[in-house]
XYZ file of C-alpha atoms in Angstrom:
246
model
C 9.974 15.171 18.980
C 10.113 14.439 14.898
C 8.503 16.431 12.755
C 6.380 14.487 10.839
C 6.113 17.000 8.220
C 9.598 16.372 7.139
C 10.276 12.251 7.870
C 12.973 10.806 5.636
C 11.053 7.734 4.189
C 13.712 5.455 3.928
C 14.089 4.742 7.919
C 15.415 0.923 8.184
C 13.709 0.455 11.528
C 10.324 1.329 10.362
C 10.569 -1.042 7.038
C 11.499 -3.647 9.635
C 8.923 -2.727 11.926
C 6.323 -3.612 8.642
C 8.227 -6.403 7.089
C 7.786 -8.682 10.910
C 4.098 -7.643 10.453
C 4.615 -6.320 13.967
C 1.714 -3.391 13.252
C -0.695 -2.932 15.977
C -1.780 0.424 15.939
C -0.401 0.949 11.925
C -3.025 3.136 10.161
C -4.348 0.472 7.445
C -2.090 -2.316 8.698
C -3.489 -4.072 12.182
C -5.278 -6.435 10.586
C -4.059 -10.003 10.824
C -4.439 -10.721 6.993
C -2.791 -7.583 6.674
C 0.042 -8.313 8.938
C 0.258 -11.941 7.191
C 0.718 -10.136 3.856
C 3.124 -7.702 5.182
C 5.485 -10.280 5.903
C 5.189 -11.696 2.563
C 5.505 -8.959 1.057
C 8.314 -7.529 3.506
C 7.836 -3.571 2.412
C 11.304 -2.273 2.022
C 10.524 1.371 0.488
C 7.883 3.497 0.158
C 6.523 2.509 -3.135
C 5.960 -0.697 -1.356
C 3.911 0.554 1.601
C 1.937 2.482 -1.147
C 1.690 -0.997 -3.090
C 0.805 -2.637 -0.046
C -2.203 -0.913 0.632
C -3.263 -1.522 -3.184
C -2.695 -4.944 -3.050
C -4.457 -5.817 0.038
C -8.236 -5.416 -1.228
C -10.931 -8.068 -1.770
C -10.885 -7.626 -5.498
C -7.178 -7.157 -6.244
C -6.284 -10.361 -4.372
C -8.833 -12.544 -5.873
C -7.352 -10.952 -9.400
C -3.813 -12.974 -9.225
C -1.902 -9.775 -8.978
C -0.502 -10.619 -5.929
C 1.788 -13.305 -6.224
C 3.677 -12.000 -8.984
C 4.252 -9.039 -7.430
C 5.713 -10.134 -4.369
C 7.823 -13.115 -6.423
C 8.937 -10.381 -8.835
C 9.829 -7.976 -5.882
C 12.242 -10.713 -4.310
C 13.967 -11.984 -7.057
C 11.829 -15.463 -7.579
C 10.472 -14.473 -10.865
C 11.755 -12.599 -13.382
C 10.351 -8.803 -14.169
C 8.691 -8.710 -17.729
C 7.309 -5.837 -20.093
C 4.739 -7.212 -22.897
C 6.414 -4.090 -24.657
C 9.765 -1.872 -23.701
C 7.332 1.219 -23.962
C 5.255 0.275 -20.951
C 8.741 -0.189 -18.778
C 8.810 3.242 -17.741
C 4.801 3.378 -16.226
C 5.496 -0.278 -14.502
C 8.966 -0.413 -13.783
C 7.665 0.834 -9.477
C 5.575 -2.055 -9.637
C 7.624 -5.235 -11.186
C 5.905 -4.888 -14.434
C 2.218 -5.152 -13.150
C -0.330 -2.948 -13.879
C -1.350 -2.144 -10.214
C -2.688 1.422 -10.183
C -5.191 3.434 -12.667
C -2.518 6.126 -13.417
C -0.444 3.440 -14.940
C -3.632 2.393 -17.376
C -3.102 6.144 -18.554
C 0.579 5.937 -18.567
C 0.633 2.959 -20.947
C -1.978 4.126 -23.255
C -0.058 7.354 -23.334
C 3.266 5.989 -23.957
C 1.548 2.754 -26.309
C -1.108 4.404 -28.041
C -0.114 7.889 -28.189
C -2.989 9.187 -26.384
C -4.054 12.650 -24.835
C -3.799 12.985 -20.951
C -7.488 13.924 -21.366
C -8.179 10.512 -23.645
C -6.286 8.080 -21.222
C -8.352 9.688 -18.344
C -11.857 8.367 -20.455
C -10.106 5.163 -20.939
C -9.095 4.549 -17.202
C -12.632 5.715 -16.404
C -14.585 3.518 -18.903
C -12.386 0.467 -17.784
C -13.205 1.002 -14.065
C -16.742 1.425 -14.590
C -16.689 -1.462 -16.842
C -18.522 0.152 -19.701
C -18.402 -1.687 -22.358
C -19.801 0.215 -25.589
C -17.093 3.069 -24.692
C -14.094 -0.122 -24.282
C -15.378 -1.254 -27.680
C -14.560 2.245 -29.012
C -11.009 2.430 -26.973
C -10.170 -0.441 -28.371
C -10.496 0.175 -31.676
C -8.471 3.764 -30.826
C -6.088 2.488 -28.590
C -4.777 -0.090 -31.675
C -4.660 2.088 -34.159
C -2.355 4.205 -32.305
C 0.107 1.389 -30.859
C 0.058 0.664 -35.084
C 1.438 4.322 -35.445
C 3.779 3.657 -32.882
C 5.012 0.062 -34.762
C 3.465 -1.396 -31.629
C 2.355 -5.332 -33.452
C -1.340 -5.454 -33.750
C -1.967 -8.628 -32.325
C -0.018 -7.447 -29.289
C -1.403 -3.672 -28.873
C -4.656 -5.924 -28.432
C -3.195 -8.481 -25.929
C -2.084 -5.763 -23.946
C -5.031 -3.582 -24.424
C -7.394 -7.106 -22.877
C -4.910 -7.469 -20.519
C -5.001 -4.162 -18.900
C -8.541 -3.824 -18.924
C -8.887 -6.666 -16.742
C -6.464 -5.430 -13.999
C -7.757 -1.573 -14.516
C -11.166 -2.873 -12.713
C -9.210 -3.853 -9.930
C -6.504 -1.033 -10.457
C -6.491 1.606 -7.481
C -6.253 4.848 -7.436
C -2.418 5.903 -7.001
C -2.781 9.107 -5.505
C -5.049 8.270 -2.853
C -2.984 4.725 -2.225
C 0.057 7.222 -1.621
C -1.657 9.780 0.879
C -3.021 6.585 2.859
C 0.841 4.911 3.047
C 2.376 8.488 4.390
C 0.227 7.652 7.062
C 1.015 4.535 7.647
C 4.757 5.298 7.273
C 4.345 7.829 9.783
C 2.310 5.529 12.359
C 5.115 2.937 11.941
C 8.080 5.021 12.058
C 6.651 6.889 15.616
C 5.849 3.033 16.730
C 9.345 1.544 15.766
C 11.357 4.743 17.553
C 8.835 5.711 20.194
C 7.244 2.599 21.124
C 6.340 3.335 24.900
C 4.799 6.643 23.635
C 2.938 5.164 20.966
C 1.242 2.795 22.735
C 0.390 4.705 25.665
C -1.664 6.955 23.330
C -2.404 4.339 21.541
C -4.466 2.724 24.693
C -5.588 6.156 25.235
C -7.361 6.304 22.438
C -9.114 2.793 22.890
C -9.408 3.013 26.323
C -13.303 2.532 25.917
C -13.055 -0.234 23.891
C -12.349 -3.953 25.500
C -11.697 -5.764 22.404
C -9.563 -3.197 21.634
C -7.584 -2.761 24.453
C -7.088 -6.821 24.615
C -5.922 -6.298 21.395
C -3.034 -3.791 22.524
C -2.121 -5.380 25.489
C -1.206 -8.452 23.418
C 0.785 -6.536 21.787
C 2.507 -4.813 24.836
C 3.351 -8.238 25.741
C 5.117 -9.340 22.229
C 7.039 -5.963 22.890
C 7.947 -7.120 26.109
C 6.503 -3.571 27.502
C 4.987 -3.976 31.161
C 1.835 -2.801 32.500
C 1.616 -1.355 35.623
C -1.548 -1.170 37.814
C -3.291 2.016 38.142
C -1.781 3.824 41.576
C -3.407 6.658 43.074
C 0.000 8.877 43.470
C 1.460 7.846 40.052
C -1.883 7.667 37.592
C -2.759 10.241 35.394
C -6.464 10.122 33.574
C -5.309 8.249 31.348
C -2.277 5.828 30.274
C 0.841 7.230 30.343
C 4.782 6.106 30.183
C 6.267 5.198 33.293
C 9.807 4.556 32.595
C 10.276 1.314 30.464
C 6.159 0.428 31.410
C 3.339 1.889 30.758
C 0.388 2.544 33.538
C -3.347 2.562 33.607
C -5.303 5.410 33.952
């Protein structure tokens, strides 16, 4: 068996796996907006998968951050930096601000802020509190002055990420959620009788679920067998190229 504790994360077969949408059983990807975005998207490296699950929230796709992402990511639009200071925090991401660490990033690099003071910026612009923005603002273009950052465009950028910072997610926790997702894909791409026979295992009690799976058994082209009293164990298990009711 793999160990899963030390999975190279640039496996072809499990980018491919995502990219067809072809997730059934994916932690965070089954869903079929989810697997309708995935092959939009077509995730070809981590970053992506961690992007992916970023992307694909109520707020973030109503924000227009979408489109240019996945244009920029395949060559249909062109990658842009309002400033060559922010390149470094954005470059993962096609130039757009997707995550909160990259709010801190770009006041850090822009502005000249503390770790501490981009931290009370991120949080004041996702809590959307307004008297501290006010004061952040004022700070945050005054320092992009010292850095011969253009007034006018310290506060274009400063408007512009505080409007994707209230959709911005949380890297970190975005990244922990896409190992896991990585992992569920890779062990469904190279082990796929396996996975799904635990897979149905572990929805065994639930009909709409296991509908759901055996649809998906079929798309494989993976059989079913029957149970059978001399062959069945509790529950399913691989028989061969099949896989048999408990």
């Amino acid at each position: 068996p793999p160990d899963l504790n030390r999975l190279n994360l640039d496996d072809p077969e499990s980018y491919q796996l995502l990219a067809r949408g072809d997730t059934v059983g994916v932690f965070q990807m089954e869903g079929s907006g989810m697997r309708r975005f995935l092959t939009e998207l077509k995730p070809s490296n981590f970053e992506d998968v961690i992007a992916a699950i970023s992307l694909f929230r109520p707020g973030t796709l109503d924000s227009g951050m979408v489109e240019p992402f996945i244009h920029r990511k395949h060559g249909k639009e062109s990658v842009e930096y309002d400033h060559p200071l922010l390149e470094p925090a954005l470059r993962d991401t096609y130039g757009v601000i997707l995550y909160q660490e990259q709010v801190m990033r770009a006041a850090q690099a822009l502005a000249g802020y503390t770790l501490e003071q981009a931290d009370i910026l991120r949080a004041a612009m996702g809590k959307k509190q307004k008297a501290v923005m006010e004061h952040e603002r004022v700070r945050f273009i005054e320092g992009a002055k010292h850095n011969s950052v253009d007034g006018a465009l310290a506060e274009s950028i400063f408007d512009k990420i505080a409007t994707f910072a209230s959709y911005g997610f949380n890297r970190s926790h975005a990244a922990a959620y896409a190992l896991t997702s990585y992992t569920t894909a890779y062990l469904r791409a190279h082990f796929p009788h396996e996975f799904m026979a635990a897979l149905m295992s572990l929805d065994m009690d639930d009909a709409d679920k296991s509908y759901k799976n055996i649809a998906a058994l079929r798309e494989m082209r993976i059989a079913i067998l029957p149970p059978d009293i001399n062959q069945s164990r509790v529950k399913f298990t691989v028989a061969g190229d099949a896989i048999r009711f408990g």
